[in-house]
Coordinates of C-alpha atoms in Angstrom, one line a residue:
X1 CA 193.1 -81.6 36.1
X2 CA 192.2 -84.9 37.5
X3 CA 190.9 -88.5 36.5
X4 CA 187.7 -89.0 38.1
X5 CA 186.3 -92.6 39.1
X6 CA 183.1 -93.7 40.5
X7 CA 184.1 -96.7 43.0
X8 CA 180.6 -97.1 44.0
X9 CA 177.7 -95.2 42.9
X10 CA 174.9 -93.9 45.6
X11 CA 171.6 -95.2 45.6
X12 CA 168.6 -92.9 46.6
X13 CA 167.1 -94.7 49.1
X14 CA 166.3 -95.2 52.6
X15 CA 164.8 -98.4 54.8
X16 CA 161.4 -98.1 55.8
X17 CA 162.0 -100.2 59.5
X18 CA 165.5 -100.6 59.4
X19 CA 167.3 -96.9 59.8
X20 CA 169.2 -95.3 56.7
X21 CA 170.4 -97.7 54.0
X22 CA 173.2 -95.5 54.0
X23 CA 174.5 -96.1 50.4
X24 CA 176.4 -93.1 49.6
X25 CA 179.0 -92.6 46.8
X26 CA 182.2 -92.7 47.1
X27 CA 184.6 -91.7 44.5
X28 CA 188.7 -91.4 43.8
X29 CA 190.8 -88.2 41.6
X30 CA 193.7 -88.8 40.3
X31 CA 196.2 -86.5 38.8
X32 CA 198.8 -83.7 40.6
X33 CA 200.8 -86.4 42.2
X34 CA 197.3 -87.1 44.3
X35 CA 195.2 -90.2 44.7
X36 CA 192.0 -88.6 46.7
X37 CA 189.0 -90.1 47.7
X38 CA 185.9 -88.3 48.5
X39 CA 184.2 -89.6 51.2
X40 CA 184.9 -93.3 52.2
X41 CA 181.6 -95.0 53.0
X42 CA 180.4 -97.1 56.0
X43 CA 181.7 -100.5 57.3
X44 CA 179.2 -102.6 54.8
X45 CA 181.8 -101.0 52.2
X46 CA 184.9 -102.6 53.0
X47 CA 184.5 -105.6 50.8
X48 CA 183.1 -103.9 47.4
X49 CA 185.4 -100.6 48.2
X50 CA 188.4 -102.7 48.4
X51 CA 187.5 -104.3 45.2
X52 CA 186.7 -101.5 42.9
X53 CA 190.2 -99.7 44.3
X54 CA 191.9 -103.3 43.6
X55 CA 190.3 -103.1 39.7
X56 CA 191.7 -99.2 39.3
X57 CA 194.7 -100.6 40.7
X58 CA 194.8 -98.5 43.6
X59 CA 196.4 -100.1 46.7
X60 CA 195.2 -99.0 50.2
X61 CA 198.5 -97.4 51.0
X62 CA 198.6 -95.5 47.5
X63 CA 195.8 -93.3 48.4
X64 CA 197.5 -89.9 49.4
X65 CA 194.9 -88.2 50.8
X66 CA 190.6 -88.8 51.9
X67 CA 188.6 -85.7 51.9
X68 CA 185.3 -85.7 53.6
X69 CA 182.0 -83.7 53.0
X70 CA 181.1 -84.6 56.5
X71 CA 181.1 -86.5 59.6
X72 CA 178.0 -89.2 59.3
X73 CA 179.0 -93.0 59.5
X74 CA 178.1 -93.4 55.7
X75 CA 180.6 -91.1 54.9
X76 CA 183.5 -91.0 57.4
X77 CA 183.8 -94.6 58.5
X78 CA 186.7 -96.0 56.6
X79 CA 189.2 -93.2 56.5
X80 CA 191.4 -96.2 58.8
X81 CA 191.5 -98.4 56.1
X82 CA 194.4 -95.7 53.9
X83 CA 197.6 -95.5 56.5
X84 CA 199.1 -92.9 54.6
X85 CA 196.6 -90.8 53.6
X86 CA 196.0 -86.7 54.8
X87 CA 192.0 -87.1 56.5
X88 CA 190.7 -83.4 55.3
X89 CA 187.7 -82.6 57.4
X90 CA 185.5 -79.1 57.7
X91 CA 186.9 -77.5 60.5
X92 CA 182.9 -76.5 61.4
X93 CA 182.0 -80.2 60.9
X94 CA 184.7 -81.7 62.8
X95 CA 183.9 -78.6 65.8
X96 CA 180.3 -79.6 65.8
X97 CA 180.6 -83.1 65.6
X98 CA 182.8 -83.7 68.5
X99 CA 180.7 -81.3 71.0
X100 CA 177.8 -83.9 70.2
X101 CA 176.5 -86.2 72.9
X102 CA 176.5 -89.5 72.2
X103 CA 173.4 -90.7 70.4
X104 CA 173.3 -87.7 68.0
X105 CA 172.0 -88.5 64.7
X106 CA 174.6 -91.0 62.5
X107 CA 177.2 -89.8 64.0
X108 CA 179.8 -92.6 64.4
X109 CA 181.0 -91.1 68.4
X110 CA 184.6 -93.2 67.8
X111 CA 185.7 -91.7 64.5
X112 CA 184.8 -88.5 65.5
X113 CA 186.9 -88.6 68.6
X114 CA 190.0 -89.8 66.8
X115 CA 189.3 -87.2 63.7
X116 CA 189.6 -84.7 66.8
X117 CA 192.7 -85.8 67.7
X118 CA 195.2 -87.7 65.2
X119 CA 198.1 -85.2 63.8
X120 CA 197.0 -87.0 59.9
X121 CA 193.6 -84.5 60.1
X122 CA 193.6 -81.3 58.5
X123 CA 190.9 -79.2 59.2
X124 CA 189.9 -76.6 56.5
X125 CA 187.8 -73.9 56.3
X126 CA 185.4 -72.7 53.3
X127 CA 187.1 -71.8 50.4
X128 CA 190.2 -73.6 51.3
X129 CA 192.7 -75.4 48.4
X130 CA 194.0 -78.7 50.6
X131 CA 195.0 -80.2 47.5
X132 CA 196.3 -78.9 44.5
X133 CA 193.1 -77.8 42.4
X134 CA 190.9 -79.0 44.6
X135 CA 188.7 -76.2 46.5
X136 CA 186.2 -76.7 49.3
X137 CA 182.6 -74.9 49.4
X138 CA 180.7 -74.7 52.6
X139 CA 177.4 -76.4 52.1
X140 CA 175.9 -76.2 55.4
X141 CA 171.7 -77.4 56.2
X142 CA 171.9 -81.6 56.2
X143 CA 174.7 -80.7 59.2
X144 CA 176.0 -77.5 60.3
X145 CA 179.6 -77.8 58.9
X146 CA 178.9 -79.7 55.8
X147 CA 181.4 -79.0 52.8
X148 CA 181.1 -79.7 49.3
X149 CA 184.2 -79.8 46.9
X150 CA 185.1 -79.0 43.6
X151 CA 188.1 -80.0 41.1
X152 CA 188.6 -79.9 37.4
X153 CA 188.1 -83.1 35.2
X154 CA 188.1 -83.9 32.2
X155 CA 185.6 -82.3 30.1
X156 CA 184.6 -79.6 32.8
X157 CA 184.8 -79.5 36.7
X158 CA 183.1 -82.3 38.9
X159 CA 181.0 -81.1 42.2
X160 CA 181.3 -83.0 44.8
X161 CA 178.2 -82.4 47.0
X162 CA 177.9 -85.1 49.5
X163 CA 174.5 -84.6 51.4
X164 CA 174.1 -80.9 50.9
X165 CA 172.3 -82.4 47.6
X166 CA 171.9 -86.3 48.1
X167 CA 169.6 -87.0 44.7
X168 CA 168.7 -85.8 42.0
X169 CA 165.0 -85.0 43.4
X170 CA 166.7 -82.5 46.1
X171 CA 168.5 -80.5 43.3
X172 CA 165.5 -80.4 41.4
X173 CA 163.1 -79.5 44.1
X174 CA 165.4 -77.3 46.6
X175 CA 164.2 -79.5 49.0
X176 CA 166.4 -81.8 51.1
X177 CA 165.3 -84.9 53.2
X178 CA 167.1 -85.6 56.4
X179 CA 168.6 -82.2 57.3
X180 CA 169.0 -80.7 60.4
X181 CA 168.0 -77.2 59.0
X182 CA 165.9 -77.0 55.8
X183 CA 166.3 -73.2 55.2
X184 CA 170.6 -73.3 54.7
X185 CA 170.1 -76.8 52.8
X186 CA 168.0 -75.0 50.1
X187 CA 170.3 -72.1 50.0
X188 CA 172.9 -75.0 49.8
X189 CA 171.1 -76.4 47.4
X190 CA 170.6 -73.3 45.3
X191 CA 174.1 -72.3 45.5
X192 CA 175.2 -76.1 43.8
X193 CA 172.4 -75.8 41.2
X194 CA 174.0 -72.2 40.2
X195 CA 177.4 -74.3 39.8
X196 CA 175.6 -76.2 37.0
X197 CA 173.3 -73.5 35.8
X198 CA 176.6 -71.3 34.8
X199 CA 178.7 -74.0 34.1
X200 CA 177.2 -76.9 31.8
X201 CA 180.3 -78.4 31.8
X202 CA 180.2 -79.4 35.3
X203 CA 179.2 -82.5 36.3
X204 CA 177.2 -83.0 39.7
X205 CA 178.6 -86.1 42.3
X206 CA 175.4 -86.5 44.5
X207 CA 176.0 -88.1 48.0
X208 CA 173.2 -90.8 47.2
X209 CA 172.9 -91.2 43.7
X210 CA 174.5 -91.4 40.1
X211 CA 176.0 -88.2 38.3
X212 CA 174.0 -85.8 37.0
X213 CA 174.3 -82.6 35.1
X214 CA 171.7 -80.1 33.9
X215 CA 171.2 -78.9 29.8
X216 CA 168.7 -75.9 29.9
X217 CA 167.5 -76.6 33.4
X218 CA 166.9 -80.2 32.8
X219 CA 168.4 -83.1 35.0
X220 CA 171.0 -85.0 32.9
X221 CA 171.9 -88.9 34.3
X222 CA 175.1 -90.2 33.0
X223 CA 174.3 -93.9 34.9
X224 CA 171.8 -95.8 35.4
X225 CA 170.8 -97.1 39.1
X226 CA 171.2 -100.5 40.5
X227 CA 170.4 -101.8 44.0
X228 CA 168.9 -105.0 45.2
X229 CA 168.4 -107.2 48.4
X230 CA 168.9 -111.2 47.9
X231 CA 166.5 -112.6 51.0
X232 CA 167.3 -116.4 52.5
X233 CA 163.6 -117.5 53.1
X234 CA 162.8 -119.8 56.1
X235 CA 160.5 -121.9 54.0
X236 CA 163.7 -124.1 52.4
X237 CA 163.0 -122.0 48.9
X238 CA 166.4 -120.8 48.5
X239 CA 166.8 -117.0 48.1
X240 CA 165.2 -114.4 46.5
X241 CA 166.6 -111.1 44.7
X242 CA 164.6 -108.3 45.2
X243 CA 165.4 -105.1 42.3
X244 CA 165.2 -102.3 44.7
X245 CA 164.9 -100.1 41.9
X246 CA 162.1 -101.8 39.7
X247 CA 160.6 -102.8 42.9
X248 CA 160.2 -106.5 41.1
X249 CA 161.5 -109.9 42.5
X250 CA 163.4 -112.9 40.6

């Protein structure tokens, strides 16, 4: 069984004129000698991630291993930042990835190259136990070698879907946004909602969003959402803080 910690909870969102906001969970277990994270987060990360490690008293060298869902900048791009820490990848992911020109969609080309070649990446295949108790699922539809994971915590078992269901509107609906193939992301979909349906115990780790669980078919939040912008006006106001969520200013 492992301690599970939210270092920084998704937020279902995405820019209208500026690309994908790109705020993705990312989360640490902790138990069977392991400190793992699942997924890492892009570059804007660094500071906060750092921080909320630093407040679970987790040191960047202390983390053992990082296991990733998949192989989009949001997700991927600060598996450099743990020296000593195993990089499990989807071998499909990792296969598909690197055959991409460059260009392909939020794929970050540089990580993906070294993730094809440093001796610290294991590549796994569905079904596969890297770490002790702690199983992959292939989740494929938002990209072709997508894996979820699953572990036990305490009080059930935690799914960890990354983007094969990003928000709690996807695993409601079947319905994913921002896939590369809609048909295998509902099926991916459906096969993560089953994980709940027959297991109320477990507890759902969306890629963009806060956990979530389901009672008699019903979406269950265990957090609320917070996200906001603070804007430097030109007009010598001072700044503003816009509540993304609420949609309000203050």
């Amino acid at each position: 069984m492992y301690d599970l910690t939210i270092l920084i909870q998704g937020f279902p969102g995405r820019s209208t004129c500026h690309g994908g906001l790109g705020w993705s969970t990312v989360s640490v277990l902790r138990g069977q000698g392991e400190t793992i994270l699942v997924d890492t987060g892009g570059y804007g990360y660094r500071v906060p991630l750092m921080a909320a490690l630093a407040n679970q008293g987790i040191d960047r060298e202390d983390v053992t291993a990082v296991a990733l869902t998949h192989c989009h900048w949001d997700h991927a791009c600060n598996f450099p930042l743990f020296p000593n820490a195993r990089i499990i990848v989807p071998r499909p992911e990792l296969e598909w990835a690197v055959e991409q020109p460059v260009g392909t969609w939020e794929l970050p080309e540089f990580h993906v190259d070294f993730l094809s070649q440093s001796d610290r990446v294991e590549r796994i295949a569905d079904g596969a136990e890297p770490l002790p108790g702690f199983f992959a699922l292939a989740t494929p539809g938002h990209t072709p070698g997508h894996f979820a994971y699953h572990a036990a915590v305490e009080g059930g078992r935690a799914i960890f879907a990354g983007d094969a269901v990003k928000n709690e509107t996807e695993l409601m609906s079947g319905v994913a946004d921002m896939t590369l193939d809609p048909d295998l992301s509902r099926e991916s979909i459906e096969t993560v909602r089953r994980m709940l349906v027959d297991d109320p115990s477990s507890i759902l780790v969306p890629g963009h969003d806060r956990l979530l669980s389901l009672k008699d078919g019903e979406p269950i939040a265990h957090s609320q959402l917070e996200a906001g912008v603070k804007i430097w006006q030109s007009n010598g106001a001072g700044t503003t803080t816009i509540d993304l969520l609420a949609g309000s200013s203050h």
